[in-house]
Each structure stands twice: as C-alpha cells, then as structure tokens.
Short mmCIF file of N, CA and C and ligand atoms in Angstrom, two decimals:
data_model
loop_
_atom_site.label_atom_id
_atom_site.label_comp_id
_atom_site.label_asym_id
_atom_site.label_seq_id
_atom_site.Cartn_x
_atom_site.Cartn_y
_atom_site.Cartn_z
N UNK Y 1 24.91 27.97 -47.11
CA UNK Y 1 23.48 27.12 -47.18
C UNK Y 1 23.95 25.93 -46.80
N UNK Y 2 23.13 25.41 -45.62
CA UNK Y 2 23.28 24.13 -44.98
C UNK Y 2 22.24 22.97 -45.97
N UNK Y 3 22.57 21.70 -46.14
CA UNK Y 3 21.56 20.98 -47.00
C UNK Y 3 21.11 20.22 -46.32
N UNK Y 4 19.74 19.88 -46.13
CA UNK Y 4 19.11 18.88 -45.30
C UNK Y 4 18.17 17.83 -46.19
N UNK Y 5 18.81 16.56 -45.89
CA UNK Y 5 17.98 15.33 -46.21
C UNK Y 5 16.94 14.86 -45.34
N UNK Y 6 15.80 14.79 -45.96
CA UNK Y 6 14.52 14.36 -44.99
C UNK Y 6 14.20 12.72 -45.80
N UNK Y 7 14.48 11.69 -44.76
CA UNK Y 7 14.07 10.21 -45.09
C UNK Y 7 12.56 10.11 -44.48
N UNK Y 8 11.70 9.49 -45.14
CA UNK Y 8 10.28 9.20 -44.70
C UNK Y 8 9.46 8.12 -45.46
N UNK Y 9 8.64 7.44 -44.92
CA UNK Y 9 8.22 6.11 -45.88
C UNK Y 9 6.70 6.31 -45.81
N UNK Y 10 6.29 7.09 -45.16
CA UNK Y 10 4.84 7.40 -45.32
C UNK Y 10 4.29 8.81 -45.76
N UNK Y 11 3.19 9.31 -45.23
CA UNK Y 11 2.42 10.36 -46.05
C UNK Y 11 3.18 11.53 -46.07
N UNK Y 12 4.24 11.61 -44.93
CA UNK Y 12 4.97 13.03 -45.12
C UNK Y 12 4.94 13.94 -44.36
N UNK Y 13 3.52 14.00 -43.43
CA UNK Y 13 3.09 15.32 -43.00
C UNK Y 13 4.40 16.62 -42.25
N UNK Y 14 5.34 15.38 -41.48
CA UNK Y 14 6.08 16.24 -41.05
C UNK Y 14 7.31 16.82 -41.84
N UNK Y 15 7.51 16.07 -43.19
CA UNK Y 15 8.42 16.38 -44.25
C UNK Y 15 7.70 17.82 -44.50
N UNK Y 16 6.28 17.68 -44.73
CA UNK Y 16 5.76 18.92 -45.44
C UNK Y 16 5.93 20.34 -44.58
N UNK Y 17 5.95 20.10 -43.17
CA UNK Y 17 6.03 21.14 -42.04
C UNK Y 17 7.49 21.70 -42.12
N UNK Y 18 8.33 20.43 -42.39
CA UNK Y 18 9.86 21.09 -42.37
C UNK Y 18 10.09 21.80 -43.78
N UNK Y 19 9.75 21.55 -44.80
CA UNK Y 19 9.84 22.43 -45.96
C UNK Y 19 9.12 23.52 -45.78
N UNK Y 20 8.10 23.59 -45.36
CA UNK Y 20 7.28 24.89 -45.21
C UNK Y 20 7.89 26.07 -44.55
N UNK Y 21 8.67 25.22 -43.50
CA UNK Y 21 9.32 25.91 -42.28
C UNK Y 21 10.56 26.52 -42.86
N UNK Y 22 11.23 25.83 -43.95
CA UNK Y 22 12.59 26.45 -44.26
C UNK Y 22 12.51 27.28 -45.69
N UNK Y 23 11.01 27.35 -46.10
CA UNK Y 23 11.14 27.44 -47.35
C UNK Y 23 11.61 28.74 -47.70
N UNK Y 24 11.62 29.90 -47.07
CA UNK Y 24 12.27 31.37 -47.38
C UNK Y 24 13.53 31.27 -46.76
N UNK Y 25 13.96 30.20 -46.21
CA UNK Y 25 15.32 30.46 -45.21
C UNK Y 25 16.35 30.55 -45.67
N UNK Y 26 17.49 31.38 -45.84
CA UNK Y 26 18.37 31.45 -46.55
C UNK Y 26 19.65 30.90 -46.10
N UNK Y 27 19.88 30.01 -44.98
CA UNK Y 27 20.89 29.20 -44.84
C UNK Y 27 20.72 27.91 -44.52
N UNK Y 28 19.30 27.18 -44.43
CA UNK Y 28 19.02 26.19 -44.34
C UNK Y 28 18.02 25.58 -45.41
N UNK Y 29 18.41 24.61 -46.24
CA UNK Y 29 17.60 24.10 -47.15
C UNK Y 29 16.94 22.39 -47.31
N UNK Y 30 16.05 22.53 -47.60
CA UNK Y 30 15.75 20.89 -47.44
C UNK Y 30 15.90 20.62 -49.26
N UNK Y 31 17.09 19.93 -49.28
CA UNK Y 31 17.68 19.73 -50.75
C UNK Y 31 17.03 18.46 -51.18
N UNK Y 32 16.80 17.44 -50.34
CA UNK Y 32 16.57 15.99 -50.89
C UNK Y 32 15.54 15.09 -50.05
N UNK Y 33 14.73 14.64 -50.75
CA UNK Y 33 13.65 13.38 -49.84
C UNK Y 33 14.03 12.38 -50.30
N UNK Y 34 14.31 11.36 -49.09
CA UNK Y 34 14.57 9.76 -49.61
C UNK Y 34 13.66 9.39 -48.95
N UNK Y 35 12.90 8.17 -49.86
CA UNK Y 35 12.15 7.29 -49.39
C UNK Y 35 12.44 5.84 -49.88
N UNK Y 36 12.15 5.16 -49.04
CA UNK Y 36 12.06 3.55 -49.66
C UNK Y 36 11.05 2.86 -50.30
N UNK Y 37 9.86 3.72 -50.35
CA UNK Y 37 8.88 3.34 -50.95
C UNK Y 37 8.52 4.64 -51.81
N UNK Y 38 8.38 4.00 -53.35
CA UNK Y 38 7.79 4.96 -54.42
C UNK Y 38 6.25 5.27 -54.30
N UNK Y 39 5.52 4.41 -53.61
CA UNK Y 39 4.00 4.87 -53.58
C UNK Y 39 3.72 5.94 -52.38
N UNK Y 40 4.79 6.37 -51.50
CA UNK Y 40 4.52 6.92 -50.05
C UNK Y 40 4.38 8.28 -50.48
N UNK Y 41 3.21 9.01 -49.66
CA UNK Y 41 2.75 10.05 -49.92
C UNK Y 41 4.06 11.41 -49.90
N UNK Y 42 4.74 11.18 -49.14
CA UNK Y 42 5.95 11.95 -48.89
C UNK Y 42 6.61 12.39 -50.55
N UNK Y 43 6.36 11.18 -51.53
CA UNK Y 43 6.84 11.58 -52.70
C UNK Y 43 6.08 12.45 -53.70
N UNK Y 44 4.91 12.08 -53.55
CA UNK Y 44 3.98 13.38 -53.84
C UNK Y 44 4.08 14.57 -53.78
N UNK Y 45 4.48 14.78 -52.43
CA UNK Y 45 4.80 16.05 -51.74
C UNK Y 45 6.08 16.61 -52.34
N UNK Y 46 6.99 15.91 -52.16
CA UNK Y 46 8.47 16.10 -53.11
C UNK Y 46 8.19 16.71 -54.44
N UNK Y 47 7.44 15.75 -55.25
CA UNK Y 47 7.35 16.32 -56.51
C UNK Y 47 6.45 17.55 -56.70
N UNK Y 48 5.00 17.80 -55.92
CA UNK Y 48 4.55 19.13 -55.59
C UNK Y 48 5.72 20.12 -55.40
N UNK Y 49 6.31 19.88 -54.38
CA UNK Y 49 7.34 21.10 -53.80
C UNK Y 49 8.69 21.05 -54.76
N UNK Y 50 8.57 20.31 -55.88
CA UNK Y 50 9.85 20.52 -56.48
C UNK Y 50 11.00 20.19 -55.76
N UNK Y 51 11.11 19.21 -54.79
CA UNK Y 51 12.32 18.85 -54.02
C UNK Y 51 12.67 17.62 -54.60
N UNK Y 52 14.26 17.53 -55.08
CA UNK Y 52 14.62 16.48 -55.71
C UNK Y 52 14.37 14.92 -54.63
N UNK Y 53 14.03 13.80 -55.04
CA UNK Y 53 13.92 12.79 -54.47
C UNK Y 53 14.60 11.70 -54.80
N UNK Y 54 14.85 10.93 -53.90
CA UNK Y 54 15.49 9.52 -54.14
C UNK Y 54 14.60 8.27 -53.57
N UNK Y 55 14.38 7.34 -54.27
CA UNK Y 55 13.95 6.07 -53.94
C UNK Y 55 14.94 5.17 -53.65
N UNK Y 56 15.36 4.76 -52.26
CA UNK Y 56 16.28 3.79 -51.85
C UNK Y 56 15.67 2.36 -52.23
N UNK Y 57 16.24 1.63 -52.90
CA UNK Y 57 16.18 0.10 -53.46
C UNK Y 57 16.59 -0.63 -51.87
N UNK Y 58 16.06 -1.65 -51.95
CA UNK Y 58 16.56 -2.61 -50.78
C UNK Y 58 17.74 -2.78 -50.74
N UNK Y 59 18.19 -3.22 -51.89
CA UNK Y 59 19.79 -3.79 -52.04
C UNK Y 59 20.75 -2.73 -51.44
N UNK Y 60 20.37 -1.32 -51.56
CA UNK Y 60 20.96 -0.11 -51.27
C UNK Y 60 21.14 0.20 -49.86
N UNK Y 61 20.18 -0.26 -49.03
CA UNK Y 61 20.17 -0.24 -47.98
C UNK Y 61 21.27 -1.51 -47.37
N UNK Y 62 20.96 -2.64 -47.75
CA UNK Y 62 22.14 -3.77 -47.39
C UNK Y 62 23.46 -3.74 -48.00
N UNK Y 63 23.74 -2.86 -49.12
CA UNK Y 63 25.23 -2.77 -49.43
C UNK Y 63 25.96 -1.80 -48.69
N UNK Y 64 24.90 -1.01 -48.25
CA UNK Y 64 25.49 0.25 -47.33
C UNK Y 64 26.59 1.14 -48.02
N UNK Y 65 25.75 1.84 -49.31
CA UNK Y 65 26.75 2.72 -49.91
C UNK Y 65 25.80 3.93 -50.17
N UNK Y 66 24.87 4.07 -49.50
CA UNK Y 66 24.12 5.08 -49.98
C UNK Y 66 24.79 6.53 -49.38
N UNK Y 67 25.71 6.38 -48.42
CA UNK Y 67 26.31 7.88 -47.78
C UNK Y 67 26.94 8.27 -49.37
N UNK Y 68 27.49 7.68 -49.91
CA UNK Y 68 28.00 8.47 -51.28
C UNK Y 68 27.34 9.26 -51.80
N UNK Y 69 25.91 8.79 -51.87
CA UNK Y 69 25.07 9.54 -52.75
C UNK Y 69 25.01 10.79 -51.64
N UNK Y 70 24.77 11.05 -50.33
CA UNK Y 70 24.48 11.83 -49.59
C UNK Y 70 25.62 12.76 -49.82
N UNK Y 71 26.76 12.27 -49.72
CA UNK Y 71 28.03 13.07 -49.58
C UNK Y 71 28.30 13.85 -51.18
N UNK Y 72 27.75 13.30 -52.22
CA UNK Y 72 27.95 13.80 -53.66
C UNK Y 72 27.08 15.07 -53.66
N UNK Y 73 25.88 14.63 -53.01
CA UNK Y 73 24.97 15.86 -53.38
C UNK Y 73 25.16 17.20 -51.92
N UNK Y 74 26.01 17.11 -51.36
CA UNK Y 74 26.55 17.94 -50.21
C UNK Y 74 25.53 18.09 -49.42
N UNK Y 75 24.98 16.86 -48.67
CA UNK Y 75 24.13 16.94 -47.82
C UNK Y 75 24.56 16.89 -46.27
N UNK Y 76 24.49 18.11 -45.53
CA UNK Y 76 24.97 18.16 -44.54
C UNK Y 76 24.29 17.55 -43.41
N UNK Y 77 23.03 17.27 -43.41
CA UNK Y 77 22.39 16.85 -42.19
C UNK Y 77 21.19 15.85 -42.63
N UNK Y 78 20.85 14.87 -41.63
CA UNK Y 78 19.87 13.74 -42.16
C UNK Y 78 18.84 14.24 -40.99
N UNK Y 79 17.40 14.07 -41.37
CA UNK Y 79 16.12 14.17 -40.46
C UNK Y 79 15.33 12.80 -40.90
N UNK Y 80 15.03 12.12 -39.92
CA UNK Y 80 14.44 10.88 -40.10
C UNK Y 80 12.93 11.27 -39.59
N UNK Y 81 12.00 11.54 -40.41
CA UNK Y 81 10.56 11.36 -39.93
C UNK Y 81 9.68 10.64 -41.04
N UNK Y 82 9.47 9.53 -39.69
CA UNK Y 82 8.65 8.10 -40.07
C UNK Y 82 9.36 7.52 -41.19
N UNK Y 83 10.75 7.50 -40.99
CA UNK Y 83 11.32 6.56 -41.84
C UNK Y 83 11.52 4.97 -41.36
N UNK Y 84 10.97 3.96 -41.81
CA UNK Y 84 10.66 2.77 -41.15
C UNK Y 84 11.78 1.51 -41.30
N UNK Y 85 12.73 2.30 -42.15
CA UNK Y 85 13.83 1.27 -42.38
C UNK Y 85 15.33 1.51 -41.42
N UNK Y 86 16.08 0.73 -41.05
CA UNK Y 86 17.16 0.80 -40.27
C UNK Y 86 18.10 1.60 -41.04
N UNK Y 87 18.77 2.54 -40.49
CA UNK Y 87 19.62 3.50 -41.22
C UNK Y 87 21.30 2.72 -41.36
N UNK Y 88 21.54 2.79 -42.57
CA UNK Y 88 22.89 1.91 -42.86
C UNK Y 88 24.29 2.40 -41.83
N UNK Y 89 24.89 1.37 -41.64
CA UNK Y 89 25.96 1.86 -40.84
C UNK Y 89 26.84 2.85 -41.62
N UNK Y 90 26.78 2.98 -42.71
CA UNK Y 90 28.02 3.69 -43.61
C UNK Y 90 27.34 5.23 -43.36
N UNK Y 91 25.76 5.44 -43.20
CA UNK Y 91 25.36 6.83 -42.97
C UNK Y 91 25.65 7.12 -41.72
N UNK Y 92 25.66 6.28 -40.57
CA UNK Y 92 25.77 6.54 -39.16
C UNK Y 92 27.46 7.20 -39.01
N UNK Y 93 28.15 6.38 -39.91
CA UNK Y 93 29.40 7.04 -39.72
C UNK Y 93 29.75 8.16 -40.22
N UNK Y 94 29.38 8.34 -41.62
CA UNK Y 94 29.47 9.18 -42.64
C UNK Y 94 28.65 10.74 -41.89
N UNK Y 95 27.88 10.78 -41.04
CA UNK Y 95 26.85 11.78 -40.25
C UNK Y 95 26.76 11.72 -38.84
N UNK Y 96 28.23 11.51 -38.26
CA UNK Y 96 28.01 11.37 -36.55
C UNK Y 96 27.47 12.85 -36.09
N UNK Y 97 26.60 12.56 -35.10
CA UNK Y 97 25.65 13.54 -34.58
C UNK Y 97 25.11 14.65 -35.55
N UNK Y 98 24.65 14.00 -36.60
CA UNK Y 98 24.04 14.83 -37.72
C UNK Y 98 23.08 14.28 -38.36
N UNK Y 99 22.25 13.27 -37.78
CA UNK Y 99 21.31 12.47 -37.90
C UNK Y 99 20.49 12.65 -36.37
N UNK Y 100 18.95 12.97 -37.05
CA UNK Y 100 18.03 13.47 -35.93
C UNK Y 100 16.99 12.15 -36.46
N UNK Y 101 16.14 11.74 -35.21
CA UNK Y 101 14.69 11.39 -35.51
C UNK Y 101 13.61 12.01 -34.58
N UNK Y 102 12.59 11.58 -35.35
CA UNK Y 102 11.36 12.40 -34.26
C UNK Y 102 10.66 10.91 -33.87
N UNK Y 103 10.43 10.65 -32.58
CA UNK Y 103 9.71 9.64 -32.10
C UNK Y 103 8.11 10.22 -31.57
N UNK Y 104 7.00 9.47 -31.81
CA UNK Y 104 5.83 9.77 -31.08
C UNK Y 104 5.15 9.19 -29.77
N UNK Y 105 6.60 9.47 -28.93
CA UNK Y 105 6.12 9.52 -27.62
C UNK Y 105 7.06 9.90 -26.74
N UNK Y 106 7.20 9.86 -25.37
CA UNK Y 106 8.18 10.28 -24.45
C UNK Y 106 9.05 9.19 -24.08
N UNK Y 107 10.19 9.10 -25.02
CA UNK Y 107 11.21 8.20 -24.81
C UNK Y 107 11.83 8.60 -23.31
N UNK Y 108 12.41 7.30 -22.81
CA UNK Y 108 12.54 6.29 -23.11
C UNK Y 108 11.44 5.06 -23.40
N UNK Y 109 10.26 5.86 -22.76
CA UNK Y 109 8.96 4.91 -22.61
C UNK Y 109 8.56 4.52 -24.22
N UNK Y 110 7.79 3.72 -24.39
CA UNK Y 110 7.19 3.48 -25.96
C UNK Y 110 8.19 3.74 -26.86
N UNK Y 111 9.37 2.65 -26.89
CA UNK Y 111 10.53 3.17 -27.68
C UNK Y 111 10.74 1.80 -28.14
N UNK Y 112 11.41 1.16 -29.06
CA UNK Y 112 12.40 0.20 -29.88
C UNK Y 112 11.38 -0.59 -30.61
N UNK Y 113 11.69 -1.76 -30.69
CA UNK Y 113 11.28 -2.52 -31.68
C UNK Y 113 9.84 -2.90 -31.77
N UNK Y 114 9.07 -2.58 -32.81
CA UNK Y 114 7.88 -2.60 -33.18
C UNK Y 114 6.96 -1.05 -32.55
N UNK Y 115 7.79 -0.33 -31.70
CA UNK Y 115 7.04 0.82 -31.44
C UNK Y 115 7.42 1.89 -32.35
N UNK Y 116 6.46 1.66 -33.64
CA UNK Y 116 6.04 2.57 -34.66
C UNK Y 116 4.63 3.06 -34.94
N UNK Y 117 4.15 4.21 -35.39
CA UNK Y 117 2.69 4.59 -36.04
C UNK Y 117 2.06 4.16 -34.91
N UNK Y 118 0.94 3.85 -35.36
CA UNK Y 118 -0.02 3.36 -34.19
C UNK Y 118 0.06 2.38 -32.95
N UNK Y 119 0.73 1.71 -33.24
CA UNK Y 119 1.49 0.60 -32.09
C UNK Y 119 1.70 1.73 -30.79
N UNK Y 120 2.42 2.63 -31.10
CA UNK Y 120 2.78 3.37 -30.18
C UNK Y 120 1.79 4.04 -29.36
N UNK Y 121 0.79 4.67 -30.08
CA UNK Y 121 -0.34 5.29 -29.37
C UNK Y 121 -1.08 4.32 -29.01
N UNK Y 122 -1.40 3.48 -29.51
CA UNK Y 122 -2.32 2.21 -28.76
C UNK Y 122 -1.67 1.81 -27.70
N UNK Y 123 -0.35 1.48 -27.34
CA UNK Y 123 0.26 0.91 -26.15
C UNK Y 123 0.22 2.51 -25.16
N UNK Y 124 0.55 3.44 -25.72
CA UNK Y 124 0.30 4.67 -24.65
C UNK Y 124 -1.45 4.70 -23.80
N UNK Y 125 -2.08 4.44 -24.84
CA UNK Y 125 -3.50 4.75 -24.13
C UNK Y 125 -3.93 3.64 -23.25
N UNK Y 126 -3.46 2.26 -23.85
CA UNK Y 126 -3.73 1.02 -23.10
C UNK Y 126 -3.10 1.15 -22.01
N UNK Y 127 -2.12 1.86 -21.57
CA UNK Y 127 -1.57 1.97 -20.33
C UNK Y 127 -2.17 2.60 -19.70
N UNK Y 128 -3.30 3.40 -19.87
CA UNK Y 128 -3.72 4.45 -19.43
C UNK Y 128 -2.36 5.64 -18.72
N UNK Y 129 -2.07 5.99 -19.50
CA UNK Y 129 -0.79 7.31 -19.45
C UNK Y 129 -1.83 8.75 -19.58
N UNK Y 130 -1.79 9.85 -18.62
CA UNK Y 130 -2.01 10.76 -18.72
C UNK Y 130 -1.64 11.67 -19.44
N UNK Y 131 -0.33 11.63 -20.04
CA UNK Y 131 0.17 12.29 -20.85
C UNK Y 131 0.81 11.69 -22.16
N UNK Y 132 1.01 11.97 -23.34
CA UNK Y 132 2.04 11.79 -24.46
C UNK Y 132 2.76 12.71 -24.75
N UNK Y 133 3.44 12.53 -25.80
CA UNK Y 133 4.15 13.51 -26.39
C UNK Y 133 5.01 13.29 -27.59
N UNK Y 134 6.17 14.13 -28.01
CA UNK Y 134 6.99 13.46 -28.76
C UNK Y 134 8.36 13.89 -28.50
N UNK Y 135 9.28 13.06 -28.86
CA UNK Y 135 10.76 13.30 -28.81
C UNK Y 135 11.66 13.10 -29.99
N UNK Y 136 12.61 14.25 -30.12
CA UNK Y 136 13.69 14.43 -30.97
C UNK Y 136 14.74 13.85 -30.39
N UNK Y 137 15.41 13.15 -31.09
CA UNK Y 137 16.90 12.73 -30.66
C UNK Y 137 17.93 12.13 -31.71
N UNK Y 138 19.10 12.35 -31.15
CA UNK Y 138 19.88 11.83 -32.35
C UNK Y 138 19.85 10.41 -32.37
N UNK Y 139 20.50 9.54 -33.52
CA UNK Y 139 20.04 8.58 -34.22
C UNK Y 139 21.48 7.69 -34.14
N UNK Y 140 21.57 6.67 -33.26
CA UNK Y 140 22.93 5.60 -33.21
C UNK Y 140 22.60 4.28 -33.38
N UNK Y 141 23.14 3.44 -33.73
CA UNK Y 141 23.03 1.76 -33.79
C UNK Y 141 21.96 1.54 -33.12
N UNK Y 142 21.46 2.00 -32.02
CA UNK Y 142 20.41 1.56 -31.01
C UNK Y 142 19.06 2.00 -31.53
N UNK Y 143 18.40 1.99 -32.11
CA UNK Y 143 16.81 2.62 -32.49
C UNK Y 143 16.57 3.00 -31.06
N UNK Y 144 15.93 4.56 -31.50
CA UNK Y 144 15.34 5.14 -30.05
C UNK Y 144 16.13 5.50 -28.91
N UNK Y 145 17.30 5.08 -28.98
CA UNK Y 145 18.28 5.35 -27.69
C UNK Y 145 19.39 6.36 -28.01
N UNK Y 146 19.43 7.18 -29.04
CA UNK Y 146 20.44 8.27 -28.91
C UNK Y 146 20.01 9.02 -28.10
N UNK Y 147 20.90 9.94 -27.87
CA UNK Y 147 20.84 11.20 -26.99
C UNK Y 147 19.53 11.89 -27.25
N UNK Y 148 18.75 12.35 -26.13
CA UNK Y 148 17.74 13.44 -26.51
C UNK Y 148 17.70 14.53 -26.74
N UNK Y 149 17.45 15.40 -27.59
CA UNK Y 149 17.52 16.55 -27.93
C UNK Y 149 16.25 17.50 -27.48
N UNK Y 150 14.87 16.64 -27.38
CA UNK Y 150 13.89 17.71 -27.01
C UNK Y 150 12.82 16.88 -27.07
N UNK Y 151 11.85 17.51 -25.90
CA UNK Y 151 10.71 16.23 -25.72
C UNK Y 151 9.62 17.50 -25.43
N UNK Y 152 8.30 17.31 -25.85
CA UNK Y 152 7.18 18.40 -25.64
C UNK Y 152 6.04 17.33 -25.39
N UNK Y 153 5.26 17.56 -24.29
CA UNK Y 153 4.17 16.88 -23.59
C UNK Y 153 2.90 17.40 -23.90
N UNK Y 154 2.10 16.58 -24.20
CA UNK Y 154 0.40 16.73 -24.30
C UNK Y 154 -0.47 16.08 -23.13
N UNK Y 155 -1.32 16.62 -22.79
CA UNK Y 155 -2.46 15.83 -21.94
C UNK Y 155 -3.23 14.84 -22.72
N UNK Y 156 -3.14 13.95 -22.09
CA UNK Y 156 -4.55 12.83 -22.54
C UNK Y 156 -5.69 12.87 -21.56
N UNK Y 157 -6.81 13.11 -21.85
CA UNK Y 157 -8.04 12.79 -21.32
C UNK Y 157 -8.18 11.29 -21.38
N UNK Y 158 -9.32 10.45 -20.05
CA UNK Y 158 -9.54 9.41 -20.00
C UNK Y 158 -10.02 8.88 -21.32
N UNK Y 159 -10.99 9.62 -21.88
CA UNK Y 159 -11.57 9.26 -23.16
C UNK Y 159 -10.70 9.11 -24.50
N UNK Y 160 -9.70 9.85 -24.47
CA UNK Y 160 -9.07 9.80 -25.41
C UNK Y 160 -8.41 8.53 -26.20
N UNK Y 161 -8.94 8.18 -27.62
CA UNK Y 161 -8.54 6.97 -28.30
C UNK Y 161 -6.86 6.99 -28.53
N UNK Y 162 -6.74 6.05 -29.29
CA UNK Y 162 -5.38 5.89 -29.85
C UNK Y 162 -5.31 6.98 -30.86
N UNK Y 163 -6.40 7.12 -31.63
CA UNK Y 163 -6.35 8.13 -32.80
C UNK Y 163 -6.24 9.30 -32.20
N UNK Y 164 -6.87 9.67 -31.26
CA UNK Y 164 -6.87 11.14 -30.64
C UNK Y 164 -5.42 11.41 -30.01
N UNK Y 165 -4.71 10.40 -29.39
CA UNK Y 165 -3.63 10.49 -28.83
C UNK Y 165 -2.53 11.01 -30.19
N UNK Y 166 -2.91 10.17 -31.41
CA UNK Y 166 -1.83 10.26 -32.33
C UNK Y 166 -2.06 11.84 -33.12
N UNK Y 167 -3.54 12.36 -32.87
CA UNK Y 167 -3.47 13.59 -33.52
C UNK Y 167 -2.81 14.51 -32.99
N UNK Y 168 -3.08 14.28 -31.53
CA UNK Y 168 -2.51 15.26 -30.66
C UNK Y 168 -0.76 15.44 -30.74
N UNK Y 169 -0.10 14.21 -30.69
CA UNK Y 169 1.33 14.37 -30.69
C UNK Y 169 1.55 15.07 -32.18
N UNK Y 170 0.82 14.52 -33.36
CA UNK Y 170 1.50 14.98 -34.91
C UNK Y 170 1.31 16.49 -34.53
N UNK Y 171 0.03 16.84 -33.97
CA UNK Y 171 0.24 18.67 -33.78
C UNK Y 171 1.44 19.25 -33.28
N UNK Y 172 2.01 18.41 -32.20
CA UNK Y 172 3.18 18.90 -31.56
C UNK Y 172 4.60 18.57 -32.37
N UNK Y 173 4.49 17.72 -33.20
CA UNK Y 173 5.42 17.28 -33.97
C UNK Y 173 5.46 18.44 -35.11
N UNK Y 174 4.45 18.86 -35.53
CA UNK Y 174 4.52 19.68 -36.74
C UNK Y 174 5.01 21.06 -36.39
N UNK Y 175 4.65 21.23 -35.15
CA UNK Y 175 4.80 22.55 -34.12
C UNK Y 175 6.42 22.93 -33.81
N UNK Y 176 6.94 22.02 -33.28
CA UNK Y 176 8.31 21.79 -32.77
C UNK Y 176 9.67 21.31 -33.53
N UNK Y 177 9.39 20.42 -34.50
CA UNK Y 177 10.26 19.80 -35.01
C UNK Y 177 11.29 20.72 -35.95
N UNK Y 178 10.62 21.26 -36.95
CA UNK Y 178 11.61 22.22 -37.80
C UNK Y 178 12.38 23.22 -36.74
N UNK Y 179 11.90 23.89 -36.00
CA UNK Y 179 12.23 24.72 -35.07
C UNK Y 179 13.37 24.03 -34.40
N UNK Y 180 13.19 22.86 -34.18
CA UNK Y 180 14.46 22.11 -33.44
C UNK Y 180 15.76 21.98 -34.38
N UNK Y 181 15.22 21.42 -35.49
CA UNK Y 181 16.28 21.21 -36.72
C UNK Y 181 17.09 22.60 -36.47
N UNK Y 182 16.17 23.68 -36.47
CA UNK Y 182 17.02 24.92 -36.95
C UNK Y 182 18.06 25.42 -35.66
N UNK Y 183 17.55 24.76 -34.25
CA UNK Y 183 18.36 25.14 -33.33
C UNK Y 183 19.61 24.32 -33.54
N UNK Y 184 19.51 23.23 -33.55
CA UNK Y 184 20.78 22.11 -33.68
C UNK Y 184 21.58 22.55 -35.00
N UNK Y 185 21.08 23.09 -35.89
CA UNK Y 185 21.89 23.32 -37.20
C UNK Y 185 22.62 24.57 -36.81
N UNK Y 186 22.39 25.63 -35.86
CA UNK Y 186 22.87 26.83 -35.98
C UNK Y 186 23.56 26.64 -34.80
C1 GRF K 201 5.24 10.63 -36.97
O1 GRF K 201 4.42 10.28 -35.93
C2 GRF K 201 6.51 10.54 -36.83
O2 GRF K 201 6.80 10.90 -35.25
C3 GRF K 201 6.75 8.72 -36.48
O3 GRF K 201 6.28 8.58 -37.85
C4 GRF K 201 5.01 9.61 -38.22
C5 GRF K 201 5.25 10.20 -39.22
O4 GRF K 201 4.08 10.64 -39.62
N1 GRF K 201 7.96 8.74 -36.64
P1 GRF K 201 4.23 11.67 -41.29
O5 GRF K 201 4.92 10.61 -42.47
O6 GRF K 201 5.45 13.01 -40.99
O7 GRF K 201 2.75 12.18 -41.62
#
C-alpha cells in the first residue's frame, strides 16, 4: 500500500476528489491530510471521511522538522492541492521527485509569486487568453518551476469572467489530478 499525504489550505475540493478516487483502491491510500489552517474546509472533509489530519503550526514550517512526522507515518508521496505555504527544505530533501503540485493555469504562464487562487484566473481573463487549464508538476525549491507532468486545457469564451474561468479549470482539476497521481505512483 502506498500512502499519500495531501497538503491543502482551503476548501479542499481537490482533496475530496482524490479521496473519492482512491477510496476502494487497494494499492494507494490517502493516509493523511495536512493543513496550516484549523478552519480550512479541507479539515471538515478529513473529519467526515475519517482521514487522519495534522495541523501544521507556523514554527513547524520554520523549524523544518516536519519530514520526521511524514516519515514516521510512512508517507510515500506528497500531494499539494491548494497549499499556500512554502514547503520546508527538509521535506523537499526527504521526498525527492515525490511531491507534486496542481496549478490552476498553463505554466509557465501565470505562475510564481502572488499567482494563486483568483489572482491567477483574473490575470488570465484580463490578458484576453482564449484558453486556460491546469498543470500538474513536481515541486522543487522554486515555486511553480518543477518539471511538468501533465497539462490539460479548456477553451475560454470572450464573455467568460474570472469566476467562469475558475469553475472551468476546477472541473479539469477534479477530473485529471487523481488519475495523474495514480500514473506517477505506478
Ligand atoms: C485549486 O484551483 C488548485 O489548483 C489551487 O488551489 C485551488 C484549490 O482548490 N492550487 P480546492 O481547495 O481543492 O477546492
């Protein structure tokens, strides 16, 4: 059994889609949800789904000892799904090529500092892009710059708002993220 930890800071709809996808899988299990925010919707989901969860304290991110917790729980693979904090160096070192992130745009465009949540979709729509999409990539020291694993595109209409764009991209994320994790793990 391979054990996944999902790191999320927000509502956790991607975490939910991943939990649902692997629910009856005998080889891959969502073994832990990690959040930096006690009030994050993803924690309610973890409780409802009876998936163990861990709230990261700010000093744990700074002290760079969290990989010990992951290793003690025998976590094999880390999935970032809307996690807004920087991943400590010790986790990057403990999990080489075993951390993936989802980004709600077609990297390398619309990535980097400040490009998260609605900021991304507003930037895409304001630039008059005819398409957007999602990128799944490995995580390294530089945010949004790790090797791209998979991208999926969706067409944008001239009348689409940033909210429309967000909705279309989120649909793609729910559809493709979990199968991509499965491919990477097998
Ligand atoms: C997703 O759009 C993801 O690409 C981004 O943050 C959002 C998280 O949404 N990194 P949710 O918490 O999974 O609903």
